[in-house]
GROMACS .gro file of C-alpha atoms in nm:
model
  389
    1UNK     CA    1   5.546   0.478   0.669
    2UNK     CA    2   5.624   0.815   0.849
    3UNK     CA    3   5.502   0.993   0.520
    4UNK     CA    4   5.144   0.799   0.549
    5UNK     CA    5   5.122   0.787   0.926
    6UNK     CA    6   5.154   1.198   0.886
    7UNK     CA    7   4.871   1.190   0.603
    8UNK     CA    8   4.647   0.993   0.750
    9UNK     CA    9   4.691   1.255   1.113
   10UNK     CA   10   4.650   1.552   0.881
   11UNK     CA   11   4.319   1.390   0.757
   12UNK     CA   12   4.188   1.302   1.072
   13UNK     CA   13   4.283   1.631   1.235
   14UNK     CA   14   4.097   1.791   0.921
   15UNK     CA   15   3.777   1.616   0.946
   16UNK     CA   16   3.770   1.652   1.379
   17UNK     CA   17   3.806   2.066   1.254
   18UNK     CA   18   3.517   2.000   1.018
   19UNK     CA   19   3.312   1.900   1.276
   20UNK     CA   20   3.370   2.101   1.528
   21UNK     CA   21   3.324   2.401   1.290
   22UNK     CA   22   3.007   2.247   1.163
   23UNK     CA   23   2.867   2.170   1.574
   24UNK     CA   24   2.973   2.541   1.627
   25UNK     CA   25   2.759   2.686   1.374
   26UNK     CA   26   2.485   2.496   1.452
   27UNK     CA   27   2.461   2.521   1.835
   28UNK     CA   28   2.457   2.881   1.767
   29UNK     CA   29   2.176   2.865   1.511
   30UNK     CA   30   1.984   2.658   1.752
   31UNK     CA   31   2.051   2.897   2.062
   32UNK     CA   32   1.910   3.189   1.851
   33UNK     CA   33   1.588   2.983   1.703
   34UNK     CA   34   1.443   2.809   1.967
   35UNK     CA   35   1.075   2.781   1.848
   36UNK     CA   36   0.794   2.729   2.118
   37UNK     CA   37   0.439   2.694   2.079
   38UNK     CA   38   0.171   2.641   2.223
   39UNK     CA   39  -0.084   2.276   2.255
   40UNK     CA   40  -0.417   2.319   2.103
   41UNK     CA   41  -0.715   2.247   2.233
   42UNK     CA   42  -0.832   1.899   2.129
   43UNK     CA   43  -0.615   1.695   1.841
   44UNK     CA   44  -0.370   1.907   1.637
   45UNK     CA   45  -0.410   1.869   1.229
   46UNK     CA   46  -0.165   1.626   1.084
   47UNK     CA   47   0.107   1.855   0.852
   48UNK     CA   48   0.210   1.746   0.486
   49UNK     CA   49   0.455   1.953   0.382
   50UNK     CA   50   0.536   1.801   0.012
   51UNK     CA   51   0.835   1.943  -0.189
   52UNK     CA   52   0.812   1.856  -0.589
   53UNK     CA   53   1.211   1.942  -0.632
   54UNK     CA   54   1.235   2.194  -0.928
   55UNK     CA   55   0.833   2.262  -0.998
   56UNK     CA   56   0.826   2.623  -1.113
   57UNK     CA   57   0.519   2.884  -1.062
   58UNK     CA   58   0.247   2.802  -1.346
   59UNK     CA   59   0.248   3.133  -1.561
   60UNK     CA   60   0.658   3.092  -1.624
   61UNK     CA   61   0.569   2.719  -1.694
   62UNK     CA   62   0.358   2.833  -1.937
   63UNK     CA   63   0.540   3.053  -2.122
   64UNK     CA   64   0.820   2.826  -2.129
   65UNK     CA   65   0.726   2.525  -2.111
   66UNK     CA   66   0.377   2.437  -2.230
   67UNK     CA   67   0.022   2.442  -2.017
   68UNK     CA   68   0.048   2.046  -1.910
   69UNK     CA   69   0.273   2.099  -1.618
   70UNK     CA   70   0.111   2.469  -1.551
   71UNK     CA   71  -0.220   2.296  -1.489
   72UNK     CA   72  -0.150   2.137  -1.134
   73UNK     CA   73  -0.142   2.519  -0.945
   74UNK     CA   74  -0.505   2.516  -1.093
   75UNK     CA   75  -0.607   2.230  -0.961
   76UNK     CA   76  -0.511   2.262  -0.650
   77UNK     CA   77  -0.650   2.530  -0.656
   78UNK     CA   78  -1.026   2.373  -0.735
   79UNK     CA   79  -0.945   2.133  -0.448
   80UNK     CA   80  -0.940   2.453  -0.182
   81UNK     CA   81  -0.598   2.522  -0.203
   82UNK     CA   82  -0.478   2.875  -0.147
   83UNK     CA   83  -0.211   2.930  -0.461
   84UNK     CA   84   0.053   3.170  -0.440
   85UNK     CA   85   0.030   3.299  -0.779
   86UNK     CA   86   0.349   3.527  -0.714
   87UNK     CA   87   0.545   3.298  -0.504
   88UNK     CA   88   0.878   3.277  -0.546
   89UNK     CA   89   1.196   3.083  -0.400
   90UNK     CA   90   1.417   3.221  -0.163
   91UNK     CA   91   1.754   3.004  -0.284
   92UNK     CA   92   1.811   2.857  -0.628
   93UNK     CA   93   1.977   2.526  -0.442
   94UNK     CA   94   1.809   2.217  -0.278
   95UNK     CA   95   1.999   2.211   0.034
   96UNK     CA   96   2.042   2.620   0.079
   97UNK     CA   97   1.613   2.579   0.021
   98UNK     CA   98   1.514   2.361   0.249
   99UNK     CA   99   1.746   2.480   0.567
  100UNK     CA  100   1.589   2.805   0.551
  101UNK     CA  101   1.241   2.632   0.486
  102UNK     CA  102   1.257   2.427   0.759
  103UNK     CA  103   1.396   2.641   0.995
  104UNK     CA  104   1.211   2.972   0.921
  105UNK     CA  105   1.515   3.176   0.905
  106UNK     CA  106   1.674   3.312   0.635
  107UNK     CA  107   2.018   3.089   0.572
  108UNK     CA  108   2.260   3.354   0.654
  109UNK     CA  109   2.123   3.403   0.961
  110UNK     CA  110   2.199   2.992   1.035
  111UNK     CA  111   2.517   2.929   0.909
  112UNK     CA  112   2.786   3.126   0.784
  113UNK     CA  113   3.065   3.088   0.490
  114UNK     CA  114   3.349   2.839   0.631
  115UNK     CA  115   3.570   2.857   0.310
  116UNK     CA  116   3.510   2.465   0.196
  117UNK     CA  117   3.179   2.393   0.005
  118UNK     CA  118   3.173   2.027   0.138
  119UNK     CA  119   3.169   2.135   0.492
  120UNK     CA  120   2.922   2.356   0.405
  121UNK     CA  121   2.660   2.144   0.278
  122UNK     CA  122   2.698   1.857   0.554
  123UNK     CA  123   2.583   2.178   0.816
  124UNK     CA  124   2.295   2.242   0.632
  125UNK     CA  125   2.228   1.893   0.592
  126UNK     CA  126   2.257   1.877   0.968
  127UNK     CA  127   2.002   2.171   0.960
  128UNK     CA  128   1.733   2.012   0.752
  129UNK     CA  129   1.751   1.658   0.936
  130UNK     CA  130   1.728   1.829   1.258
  131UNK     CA  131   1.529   2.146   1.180
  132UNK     CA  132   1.367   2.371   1.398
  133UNK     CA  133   0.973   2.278   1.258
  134UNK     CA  134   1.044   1.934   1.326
  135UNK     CA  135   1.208   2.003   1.713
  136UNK     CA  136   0.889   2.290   1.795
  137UNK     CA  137   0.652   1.972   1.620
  138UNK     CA  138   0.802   1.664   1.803
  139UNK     CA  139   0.781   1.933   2.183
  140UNK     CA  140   0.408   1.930   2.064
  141UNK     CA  141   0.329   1.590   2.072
  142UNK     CA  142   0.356   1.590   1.740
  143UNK     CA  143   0.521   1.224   1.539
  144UNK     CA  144   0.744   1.343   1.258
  145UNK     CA  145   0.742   1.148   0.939
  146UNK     CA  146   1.027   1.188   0.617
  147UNK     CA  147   0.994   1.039   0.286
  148UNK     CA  148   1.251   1.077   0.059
  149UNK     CA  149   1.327   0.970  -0.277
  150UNK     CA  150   1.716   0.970  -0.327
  151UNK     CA  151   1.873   1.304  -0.287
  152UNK     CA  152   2.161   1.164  -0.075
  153UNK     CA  153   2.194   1.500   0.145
  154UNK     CA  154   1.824   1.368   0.250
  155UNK     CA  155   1.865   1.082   0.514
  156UNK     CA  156   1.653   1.246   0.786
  157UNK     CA  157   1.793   1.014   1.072
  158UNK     CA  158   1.661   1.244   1.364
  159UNK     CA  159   1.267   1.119   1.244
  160UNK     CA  160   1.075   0.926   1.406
  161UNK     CA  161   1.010   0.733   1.103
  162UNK     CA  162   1.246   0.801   0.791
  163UNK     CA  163   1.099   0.611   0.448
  164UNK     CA  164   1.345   0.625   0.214
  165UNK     CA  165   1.266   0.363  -0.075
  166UNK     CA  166   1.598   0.232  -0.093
  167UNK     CA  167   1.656   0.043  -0.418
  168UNK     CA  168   1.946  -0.094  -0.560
  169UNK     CA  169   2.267   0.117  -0.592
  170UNK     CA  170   2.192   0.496  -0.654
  171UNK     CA  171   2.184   0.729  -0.886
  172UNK     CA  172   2.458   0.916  -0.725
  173UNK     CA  173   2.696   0.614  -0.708
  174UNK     CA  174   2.637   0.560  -1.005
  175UNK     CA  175   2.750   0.888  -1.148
  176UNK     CA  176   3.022   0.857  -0.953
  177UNK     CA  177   3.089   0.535  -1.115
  178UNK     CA  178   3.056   0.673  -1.411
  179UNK     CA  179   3.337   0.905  -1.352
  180UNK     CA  180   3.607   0.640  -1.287
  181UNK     CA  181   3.756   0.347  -1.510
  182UNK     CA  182   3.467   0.104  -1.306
  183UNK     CA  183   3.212   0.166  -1.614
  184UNK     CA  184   2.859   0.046  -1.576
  185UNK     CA  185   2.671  -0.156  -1.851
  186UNK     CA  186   2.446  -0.004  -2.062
  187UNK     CA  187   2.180  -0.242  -1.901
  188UNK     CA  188   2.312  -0.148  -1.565
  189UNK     CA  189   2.254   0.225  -1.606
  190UNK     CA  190   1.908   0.170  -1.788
  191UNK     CA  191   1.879  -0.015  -1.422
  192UNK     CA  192   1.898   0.271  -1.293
  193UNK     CA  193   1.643   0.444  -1.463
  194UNK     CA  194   1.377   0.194  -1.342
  195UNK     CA  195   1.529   0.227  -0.987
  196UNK     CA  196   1.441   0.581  -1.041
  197UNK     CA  197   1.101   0.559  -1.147
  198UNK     CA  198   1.019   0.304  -0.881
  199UNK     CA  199   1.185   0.548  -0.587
  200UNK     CA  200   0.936   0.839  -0.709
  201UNK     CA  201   0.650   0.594  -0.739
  202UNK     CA  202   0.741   0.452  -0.392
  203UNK     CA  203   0.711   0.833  -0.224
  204UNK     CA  204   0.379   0.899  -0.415
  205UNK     CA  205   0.260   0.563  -0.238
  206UNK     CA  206   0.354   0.615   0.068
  207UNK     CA  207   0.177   0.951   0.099
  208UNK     CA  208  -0.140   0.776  -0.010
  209UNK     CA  209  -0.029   0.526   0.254
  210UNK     CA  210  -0.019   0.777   0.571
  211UNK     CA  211  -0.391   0.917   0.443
  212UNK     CA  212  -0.521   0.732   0.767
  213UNK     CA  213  -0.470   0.929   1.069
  214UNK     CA  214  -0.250   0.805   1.355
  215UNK     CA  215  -0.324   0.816   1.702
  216UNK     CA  216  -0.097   1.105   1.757
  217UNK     CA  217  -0.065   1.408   1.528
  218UNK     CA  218   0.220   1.388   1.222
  219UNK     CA  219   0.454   1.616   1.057
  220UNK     CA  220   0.548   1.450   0.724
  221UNK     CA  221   0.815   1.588   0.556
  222UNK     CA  222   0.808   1.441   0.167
  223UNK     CA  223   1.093   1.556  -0.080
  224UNK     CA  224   0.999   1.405  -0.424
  225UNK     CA  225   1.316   1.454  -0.654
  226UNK     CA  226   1.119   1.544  -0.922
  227UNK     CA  227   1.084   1.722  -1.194
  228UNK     CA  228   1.427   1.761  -1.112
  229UNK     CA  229   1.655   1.527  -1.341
  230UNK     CA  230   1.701   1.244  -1.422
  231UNK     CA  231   1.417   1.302  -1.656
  232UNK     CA  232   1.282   0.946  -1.659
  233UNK     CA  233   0.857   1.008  -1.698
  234UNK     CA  234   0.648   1.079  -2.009
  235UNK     CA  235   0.360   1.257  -1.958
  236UNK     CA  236   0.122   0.984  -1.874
  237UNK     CA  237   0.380   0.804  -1.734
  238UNK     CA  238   0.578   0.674  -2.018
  239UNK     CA  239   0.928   0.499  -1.919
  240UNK     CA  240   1.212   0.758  -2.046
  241UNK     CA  241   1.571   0.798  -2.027
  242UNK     CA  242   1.816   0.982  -2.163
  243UNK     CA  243   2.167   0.861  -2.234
  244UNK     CA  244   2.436   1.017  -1.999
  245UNK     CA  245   2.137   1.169  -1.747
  246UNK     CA  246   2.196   0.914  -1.504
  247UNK     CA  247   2.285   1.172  -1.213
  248UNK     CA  248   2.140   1.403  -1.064
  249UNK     CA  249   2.248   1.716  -1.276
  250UNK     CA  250   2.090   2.028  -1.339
  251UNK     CA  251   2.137   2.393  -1.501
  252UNK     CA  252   2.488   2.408  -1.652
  253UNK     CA  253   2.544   2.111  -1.495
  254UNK     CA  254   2.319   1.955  -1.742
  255UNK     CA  255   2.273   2.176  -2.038
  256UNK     CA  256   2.595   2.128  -2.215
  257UNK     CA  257   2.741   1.832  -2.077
  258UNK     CA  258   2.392   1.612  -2.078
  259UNK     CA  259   2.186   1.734  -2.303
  260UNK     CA  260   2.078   2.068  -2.505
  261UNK     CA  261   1.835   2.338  -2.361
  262UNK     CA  262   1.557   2.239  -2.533
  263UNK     CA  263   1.595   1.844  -2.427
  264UNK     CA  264   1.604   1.968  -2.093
  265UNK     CA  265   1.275   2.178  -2.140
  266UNK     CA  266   1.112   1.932  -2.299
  267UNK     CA  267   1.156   1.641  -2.095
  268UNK     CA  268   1.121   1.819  -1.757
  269UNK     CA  269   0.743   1.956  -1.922
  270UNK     CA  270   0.670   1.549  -1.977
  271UNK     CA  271   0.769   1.495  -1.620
  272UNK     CA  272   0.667   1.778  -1.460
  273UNK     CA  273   0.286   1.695  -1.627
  274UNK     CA  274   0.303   1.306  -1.505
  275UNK     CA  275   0.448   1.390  -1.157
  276UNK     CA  276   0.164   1.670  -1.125
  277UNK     CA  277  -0.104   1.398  -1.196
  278UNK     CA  278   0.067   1.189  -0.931
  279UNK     CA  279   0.025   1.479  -0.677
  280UNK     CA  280  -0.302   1.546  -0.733
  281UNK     CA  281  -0.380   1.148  -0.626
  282UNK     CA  282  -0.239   1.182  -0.356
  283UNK     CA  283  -0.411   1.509  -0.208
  284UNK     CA  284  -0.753   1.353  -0.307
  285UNK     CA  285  -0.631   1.100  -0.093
  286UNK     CA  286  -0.531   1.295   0.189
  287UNK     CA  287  -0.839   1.508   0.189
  288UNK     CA  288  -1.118   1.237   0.141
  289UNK     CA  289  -1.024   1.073   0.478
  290UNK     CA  290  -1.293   1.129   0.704
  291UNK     CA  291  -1.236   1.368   1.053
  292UNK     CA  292  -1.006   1.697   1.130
  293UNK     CA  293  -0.827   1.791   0.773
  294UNK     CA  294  -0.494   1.776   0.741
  295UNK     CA  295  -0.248   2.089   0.677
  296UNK     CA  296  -0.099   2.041   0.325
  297UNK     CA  297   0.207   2.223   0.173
  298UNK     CA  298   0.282   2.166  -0.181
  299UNK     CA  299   0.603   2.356  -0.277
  300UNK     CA  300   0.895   2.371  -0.517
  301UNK     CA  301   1.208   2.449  -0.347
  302UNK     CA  302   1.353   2.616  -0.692
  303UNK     CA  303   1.195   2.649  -1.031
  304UNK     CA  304   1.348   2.455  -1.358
  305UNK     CA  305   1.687   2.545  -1.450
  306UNK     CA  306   1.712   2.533  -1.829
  307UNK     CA  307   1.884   2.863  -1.787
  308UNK     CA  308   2.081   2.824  -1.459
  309UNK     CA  309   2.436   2.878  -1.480
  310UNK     CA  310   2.582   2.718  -1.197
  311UNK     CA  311   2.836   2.938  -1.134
  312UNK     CA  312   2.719   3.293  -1.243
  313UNK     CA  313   2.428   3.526  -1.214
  314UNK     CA  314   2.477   3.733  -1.463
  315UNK     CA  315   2.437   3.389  -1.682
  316UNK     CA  316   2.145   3.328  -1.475
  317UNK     CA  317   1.760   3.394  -1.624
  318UNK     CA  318   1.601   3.487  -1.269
  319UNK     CA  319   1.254   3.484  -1.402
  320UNK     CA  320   1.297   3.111  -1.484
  321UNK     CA  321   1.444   2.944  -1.157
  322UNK     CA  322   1.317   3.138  -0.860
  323UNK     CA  323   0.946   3.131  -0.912
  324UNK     CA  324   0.800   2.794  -0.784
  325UNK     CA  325   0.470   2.646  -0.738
  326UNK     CA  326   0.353   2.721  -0.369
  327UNK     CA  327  -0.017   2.636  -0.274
  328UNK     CA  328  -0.166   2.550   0.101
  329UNK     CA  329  -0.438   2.352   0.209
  330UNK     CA  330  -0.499   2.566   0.531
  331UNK     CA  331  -0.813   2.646   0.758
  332UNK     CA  332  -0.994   2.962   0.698
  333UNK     CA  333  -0.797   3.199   0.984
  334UNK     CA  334  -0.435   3.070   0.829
  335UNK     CA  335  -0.581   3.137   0.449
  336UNK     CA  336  -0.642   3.491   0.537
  337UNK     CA  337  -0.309   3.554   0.631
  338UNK     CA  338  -0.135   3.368   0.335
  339UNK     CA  339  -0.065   3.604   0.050
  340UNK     CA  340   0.063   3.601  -0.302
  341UNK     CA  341   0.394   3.713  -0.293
  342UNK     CA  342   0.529   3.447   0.007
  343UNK     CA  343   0.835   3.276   0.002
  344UNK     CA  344   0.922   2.948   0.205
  345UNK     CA  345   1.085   3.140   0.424
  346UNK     CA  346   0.805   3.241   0.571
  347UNK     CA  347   0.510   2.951   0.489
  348UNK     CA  348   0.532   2.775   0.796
  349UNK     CA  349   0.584   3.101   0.997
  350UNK     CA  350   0.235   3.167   0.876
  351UNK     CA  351   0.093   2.821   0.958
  352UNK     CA  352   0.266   2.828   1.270
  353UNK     CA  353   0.184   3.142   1.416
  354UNK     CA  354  -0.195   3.064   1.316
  355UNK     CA  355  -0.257   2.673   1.422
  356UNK     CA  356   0.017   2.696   1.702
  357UNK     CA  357  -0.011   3.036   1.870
  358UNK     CA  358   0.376   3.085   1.778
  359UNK     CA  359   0.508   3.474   1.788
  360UNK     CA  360   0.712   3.469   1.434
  361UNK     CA  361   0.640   3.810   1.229
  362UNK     CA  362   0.713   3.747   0.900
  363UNK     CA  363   1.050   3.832   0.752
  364UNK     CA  364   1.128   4.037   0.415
  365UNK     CA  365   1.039   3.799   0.071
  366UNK     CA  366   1.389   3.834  -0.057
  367UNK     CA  367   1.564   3.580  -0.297
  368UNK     CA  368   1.966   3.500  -0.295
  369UNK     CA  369   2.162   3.365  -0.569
  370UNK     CA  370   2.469   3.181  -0.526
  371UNK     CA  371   2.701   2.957  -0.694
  372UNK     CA  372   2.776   2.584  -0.658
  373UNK     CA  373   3.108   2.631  -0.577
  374UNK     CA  374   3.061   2.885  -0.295
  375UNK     CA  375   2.708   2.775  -0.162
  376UNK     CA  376   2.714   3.047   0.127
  377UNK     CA  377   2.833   3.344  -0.035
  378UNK     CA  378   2.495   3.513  -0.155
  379UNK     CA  379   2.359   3.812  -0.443
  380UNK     CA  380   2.048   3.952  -0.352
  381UNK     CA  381   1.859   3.924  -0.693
  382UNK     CA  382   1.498   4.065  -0.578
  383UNK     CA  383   1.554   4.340  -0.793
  384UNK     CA  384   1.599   4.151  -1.083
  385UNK     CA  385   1.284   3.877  -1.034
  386UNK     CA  386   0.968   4.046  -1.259
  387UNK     CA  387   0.653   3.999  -1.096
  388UNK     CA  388   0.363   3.770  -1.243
  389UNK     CA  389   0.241   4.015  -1.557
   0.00000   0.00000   0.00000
């Protein structure tokens, strides 16, 4: 009893240190960040910002994985999108992506290394779910919107509306599951597959669905887990699985232990092309409704990872996961400061400091690779990313 009693103190004293380590950081990110801007005059633009988890920049799609999936930078493009042909990412992982993203700050600058990966993640989780763009937004009048499709660092309860498409058990628990004597069925995993497809479905739906303006302006955050695995689209749309991609695995994570490189490539261009169709019905959407045009972000918060080694750069093929698809639907003044080379880092620095009189000079377009295993401890690989040719 005395040997549990002094377990179950040491775990509760560990997780109270987690937490105060992980409100430290963060009260001292906020302190420095503290975006303010400015009402305009008469109603503010709603604000999509869309991320298509692991869509790469067209010309490295092409090259290595076919001109389907390369197509959708082009037509965006024909729809008045401004298309960062250079753009590349500034972090190779979801979580690292979307903190700096969303807070306009390089990650380093946000959070620093704490010596356990776990506690890591749930402060930068914290930093996404309560970002910076969402607090300046909200002290703007603005309603703040997150659709998510079953990343389970996503949950986004800060929102004032948070549409998750909850379905059955997850993917995640379900890997988890698969990792213990509790085995699944073969019909229960194939389950999952369909759970899948109908969570990525549901978030393409409910963009369509906000089209109609509100009576107050929105920021809609939408992070589509795809054409990240599970790879479970054809190219038109096809049902797909693959046996043992039930989670939510990627680079070495994947390629190996799941599948070979060239399954990976050639189910993420089949998914990449059908979830690029998707897209593009929803923008049509968003842009035929009738009064001021919304503000429309379409990003990939990494490229594909058939070449990713999780835990080295040297393994790593740079040219292949850092560039991403990045393309803006933006008025004419924000357009002309947009340029080909920007990283998320600074994208809504841009839009902000254009549509909301914010004071944010852009920072340096650098990229940072770093392991799973040590999420916080960073290589600056700008060096080694070759521009478009």
């Amino acid at each position: 009893n005395l040997a549990g009693l002094l377990m179950c103190l040491f775990a509760v004293l560990s997780i109270a240190s987690s937490h105060l380590s992980i409100n430290v950081e963060l009260k001292n990110a906020r302190e420095r960040l503290a975006l303010k801007g400015r009402a305009t005059e008469g109603r503010a633009p709603d604000i999509f910002y869309i991320i298509l988890d692991g869509y790469g920049r067209d010309d490295v799609l092409r090259s290595q994985y076919g001109p389907e999936p390369a197509e959708l930078a082009d037509q965006l493009e024909a729809r008045g999108f401004y298309v960062a042909r250079d753009a590349r990412t500034n972090y190779v992982q979801t979580e690292i992506s979307l903190a700096s993203s969303l807070n306009l700050e390089f990650v380093q600058s946000l959070v620093q290394p704490m010596g356990y990966p776990l506690r890591e993640r749930l402060a930068l989780d914290a930093l996404i779910d309560e970002s910076q763009a969402s607090k300046a937004l909200k002290g703007l009048g603005y309603r703040t919107f997150a659709i998510t499709t079953g990343f389970p660092a996503l949950t986004f309860p800060s929102a004032d509306v948070s549409i998750k498409n909850d379905i059955g058990r997850t993917l995640f628990v379900d890997a988890l599951l698969q990792k213990t004597p509790i085995r699944t069925s073969e019909s229960g995993v194939e389950n999952q597959f369909d759970n899948r497809r109908r969570r990525l479905l549901g978030g393409f739906n409910e963009i369509k669905r906000l089209a109609n303006k509100g009576s107050a302006p929105r920021f809609v955050f939408v992070h589509i887990l795809a054409p990240h695995p599970p790879f479970v689209f054809g190219p038109n749309g096809e049902p797909r699985s693959l046996k043992g991609n039930n989670g939510l695995s990627d680079g070495s994570h994947f390629v190996g232990p799941v599948g070979t490189e060239e399954e990976y490539r050639s189910r993420y261009r089949d998914q990449a092309a059908y979830i690029g169709k998707l897209l593009i019905e929803c923008v049509d959407a968003l842009i035929a409704e009738p009064g001021l045009p919304p503000v429309i972000l379409v990003q990939g918060d990494h490229g594909p990872k058939s070449r990713l080694d999780q835990e080295s750069a040297a393994n790593t093929d740079m040219n292949e996961v850092f560039p991403i698809l990045s393309a803006y639907y933006v008025p004419l003044a924000t357009r002309e400061k947009l340029y080909p080379s920007i990283t998320p880092v600074n994208s809504l620095r841009v839009v902000f400091t254009s549509l909301l009189g914010m004071e944010l000079p852009l920072l340096e377009d650098e990229s940072f690779y770093s392991t799973w295993s040590q999420p916080l401890v960073f290589v600056n690989v700008t060096g080694q990313i070759d521009k478009r040719p």
